[in-house]
Amino acid sequence: QVQLVESGGGSVQAGGSLKLSCVGSGYTYDSYCMGWLRQAPGKEREGVAVIDSDGKTMYADAVKGRFTITKGNAKNTLYLQMNSLKPEDTAMYYCAIQPLGVAPIHGPGGNCYTGVDFDDWGQGTQVTVSS
C-alpha cells in the first residue's frame, strides 16, 4: 500500500521561506512522476511542481523561479523549497506519485507534468502566508 507523509508546513509572513518534505513507502517504481499539488479553500487542487525518475522537473507558472522541487538522497523522499512566499500560496500542500509504466517522456506531450492525474497522494501539510 502506497503511503506518502508530508511535513514542513507552517505559517510565515510574505517573503519568507518554507521547505516541505515527503517520505514515501509501500512502492518500488522504476519509472515514475512525483510531485507537489496544493488546494486552497474554495479552489480546485492544482499541480505545483513535478519531477520524474530521470530528475526532469516542471513547474506551474505561478511558482516558477520561487519554488524548487528535488529528490532526496534517501530513496522515496521528495522536497519542495518555497522562497519569496506570497499570500496566494496559502493552501494545503500534498505530495503525490504516479507510476509511468514506460520511461519518462520529456518535452511537449510528456508523461510527467503539473496536470498529471496522480493515483496516490498524502494527507497534506498546511502552508499559510500572511501579508
mmCIF file of C-alpha atoms in Angstrom:
data_model
loop_
_atom_site.group_PDB
_atom_site.id
_atom_site.type_symbol
_atom_site.label_atom_id
_atom_site.label_comp_id
_atom_site.label_asym_id
_atom_site.label_seq_id
_atom_site.Cartn_x
_atom_site.Cartn_y
_atom_site.Cartn_z
ATOM 1 C CA GLN A 1 0.000 0.000 0.000
ATOM 2 C CA VAL A 2 1.406 3.350 -1.060
ATOM 3 C CA GLN A 3 1.901 5.819 1.765
ATOM 4 C CA LEU A 4 3.110 9.391 1.450
ATOM 5 C CA VAL A 5 3.715 11.536 4.522
ATOM 6 C CA GLU A 6 4.270 15.262 4.210
ATOM 7 C CA SER A 7 5.818 17.617 6.753
ATOM 8 C CA GLY A 8 7.295 21.099 6.986
ATOM 9 C CA GLY A 9 4.245 23.280 6.594
ATOM 10 C CA GLY A 10 3.608 26.266 8.814
ATOM 11 C CA SER A 11 2.790 29.952 8.997
ATOM 12 C CA VAL A 12 5.121 32.576 7.578
ATOM 13 C CA GLN A 13 4.975 36.181 6.503
ATOM 14 C CA ALA A 14 5.043 37.175 2.869
ATOM 15 C CA GLY A 15 8.566 36.990 1.501
ATOM 16 C CA GLY A 16 9.507 34.148 3.811
ATOM 17 C CA SER A 17 10.561 30.593 3.039
ATOM 18 C CA LEU A 18 9.498 27.067 3.925
ATOM 19 C CA LYS A 19 10.779 23.640 2.927
ATOM 20 C CA LEU A 20 8.293 20.798 2.625
ATOM 21 C CA SER A 21 9.346 17.157 2.893
ATOM 22 C CA CYS A 22 7.668 13.952 1.798
ATOM 23 C CA VAL A 23 8.588 10.391 2.669
ATOM 24 C CA GLY A 24 7.051 7.593 0.624
ATOM 25 C CA SER A 25 6.734 3.886 1.332
ATOM 26 C CA GLY A 26 4.984 0.788 0.058
ATOM 27 C CA TYR A 27 6.078 1.006 -3.562
ATOM 28 C CA THR A 28 9.007 0.371 -5.883
ATOM 29 C CA TYR A 29 8.687 2.103 -9.227
ATOM 30 C CA ASP A 30 11.460 2.162 -11.836
ATOM 31 C CA SER A 31 9.790 4.957 -13.755
ATOM 32 C CA TYR A 32 7.564 7.483 -12.034
ATOM 33 C CA CYS A 33 6.314 11.024 -11.807
ATOM 34 C CA MET A 34 6.355 12.558 -8.344
ATOM 35 C CA GLY A 35 5.105 15.960 -7.411
ATOM 36 C CA TRP A 36 3.505 18.531 -5.176
ATOM 37 C CA LEU A 37 -0.061 19.696 -5.503
ATOM 38 C CA ARG A 38 -1.957 22.299 -3.496
ATOM 39 C CA GLN A 39 -5.534 23.173 -2.746
ATOM 40 C CA ALA A 40 -6.720 26.465 -1.332
ATOM 41 C CA PRO A 41 -10.161 26.837 0.284
ATOM 42 C CA GLY A 42 -12.854 27.061 -2.360
ATOM 43 C CA LYS A 43 -10.452 26.239 -5.194
ATOM 44 C CA GLU A 44 -9.602 23.131 -7.162
ATOM 45 C CA ARG A 45 -6.476 21.146 -6.430
ATOM 46 C CA GLU A 46 -3.632 22.243 -8.736
ATOM 47 C CA GLY A 47 -0.231 20.881 -9.622
ATOM 48 C CA VAL A 48 2.667 22.976 -8.333
ATOM 49 C CA ALA A 49 5.807 21.103 -9.358
ATOM 50 C CA VAL A 50 6.753 17.649 -10.615
ATOM 51 C CA ILE A 51 9.921 15.630 -11.027
ATOM 52 C CA ASP A 52 10.317 12.349 -12.880
ATOM 53 C CA SER A 53 12.595 9.400 -12.209
ATOM 54 C CA ASP A 54 15.174 10.941 -14.588
ATOM 55 C CA GLY A 55 15.213 14.118 -12.491
ATOM 56 C CA LYS A 56 13.444 16.267 -15.063
ATOM 57 C CA THR A 57 11.302 18.976 -13.448
ATOM 58 C CA MET A 58 8.355 21.122 -14.391
ATOM 59 C CA TYR A 59 6.695 23.984 -12.514
ATOM 60 C CA ALA A 60 3.391 25.802 -12.586
ATOM 61 C CA ASP A 61 3.778 29.351 -13.920
ATOM 62 C CA ALA A 62 2.655 30.777 -10.571
ATOM 63 C CA VAL A 63 5.683 29.350 -8.736
ATOM 64 C CA LYS A 64 8.455 29.406 -11.359
ATOM 65 C CA GLY A 65 11.604 30.998 -10.023
ATOM 66 C CA ARG A 66 10.394 30.777 -6.420
ATOM 67 C CA PHE A 67 9.868 27.047 -5.750
ATOM 68 C CA THR A 68 12.335 24.202 -6.280
ATOM 69 C CA ILE A 69 11.444 20.504 -6.281
ATOM 70 C CA THR A 70 14.158 17.972 -5.532
ATOM 71 C CA LYS A 71 14.532 14.308 -4.692
ATOM 72 C CA GLY A 72 16.399 13.348 -1.555
ATOM 73 C CA ASN A 73 19.416 11.087 -1.295
ATOM 74 C CA ALA A 74 17.290 8.646 0.649
ATOM 75 C CA LYS A 75 15.041 6.652 -1.570
ATOM 76 C CA ASN A 76 11.452 7.783 -1.837
ATOM 77 C CA THR A 77 11.996 11.256 -0.395
ATOM 78 C CA LEU A 78 10.846 14.469 -2.017
ATOM 79 C CA TYR A 79 11.281 18.121 -1.121
ATOM 80 C CA LEU A 80 9.793 21.457 -2.100
ATOM 81 C CA GLN A 81 11.819 24.549 -1.260
ATOM 82 C CA MET A 82 9.498 27.542 -1.307
ATOM 83 C CA ASN A 83 11.020 31.033 -1.328
ATOM 84 C CA SER A 84 9.506 34.504 -1.680
ATOM 85 C CA LEU A 85 6.185 33.178 -0.461
ATOM 86 C CA LYS A 86 3.042 35.146 -1.232
ATOM 87 C CA PRO A 87 -0.374 35.152 0.472
ATOM 88 C CA GLU A 88 -1.789 33.447 -2.621
ATOM 89 C CA ASP A 89 0.475 30.461 -1.897
ATOM 90 C CA THR A 90 -1.670 29.706 1.154
ATOM 91 C CA ALA A 91 -3.049 26.188 0.724
ATOM 92 C CA MET A 92 -2.874 22.579 1.811
ATOM 93 C CA TYR A 93 0.107 21.031 0.044
ATOM 94 C CA TYR A 94 0.092 17.374 -0.990
ATOM 95 C CA CYS A 95 2.842 15.029 -2.114
ATOM 96 C CA ALA A 96 1.841 12.627 -4.883
ATOM 97 C CA ILE A 97 3.247 9.846 -7.036
ATOM 98 C CA GLN A 98 2.235 8.200 -10.299
ATOM 99 C CA PRO A 99 3.967 5.157 -11.826
ATOM 100 C CA LEU A 100 4.604 5.776 -15.516
ATOM 101 C CA GLY A 101 4.902 2.213 -16.777
ATOM 102 C CA VAL A 102 7.257 3.411 -19.510
ATOM 103 C CA ALA A 103 10.368 5.564 -19.429
ATOM 104 C CA PRO A 104 9.706 9.260 -18.709
ATOM 105 C CA ILE A 105 8.819 11.229 -21.832
ATOM 106 C CA HIS A 106 10.220 14.736 -21.726
ATOM 107 C CA GLY A 107 9.119 17.814 -23.603
ATOM 108 C CA PRO A 108 5.708 18.657 -25.109
ATOM 109 C CA GLY A 109 3.320 15.766 -24.770
ATOM 110 C CA GLY A 110 5.391 14.253 -21.987
ATOM 111 C CA ASN A 111 4.023 11.988 -19.294
ATOM 112 C CA CYS A 112 5.148 13.942 -16.224
ATOM 113 C CA TYR A 113 3.749 17.449 -15.982
ATOM 114 C CA THR A 114 1.820 19.554 -13.467
ATOM 115 C CA GLY A 115 -1.516 18.347 -14.825
ATOM 116 C CA VAL A 116 -0.895 14.654 -14.199
ATOM 117 C CA ASP A 117 -3.799 12.783 -12.624
ATOM 118 C CA PHE A 118 -1.908 11.216 -9.745
ATOM 119 C CA ASP A 119 -3.058 7.882 -8.313
ATOM 120 C CA ASP A 120 -1.746 8.394 -4.799
ATOM 121 C CA TRP A 121 -1.145 11.372 -2.535
ATOM 122 C CA GLY A 122 -0.619 12.036 1.164
ATOM 123 C CA GLN A 123 -2.725 13.732 3.815
ATOM 124 C CA GLY A 124 -1.199 17.128 3.198
ATOM 125 C CA THR A 125 0.589 19.829 5.159
ATOM 126 C CA GLN A 126 -0.837 23.328 5.629
ATOM 127 C CA VAL A 127 1.045 26.397 4.423
ATOM 128 C CA THR A 128 -0.252 29.810 5.489
ATOM 129 C CA VAL A 129 1.332 33.021 4.250
ATOM 130 C CA SER A 130 0.282 36.299 5.833
ATOM 131 C CA SER A 131 0.688 39.724 4.278
#
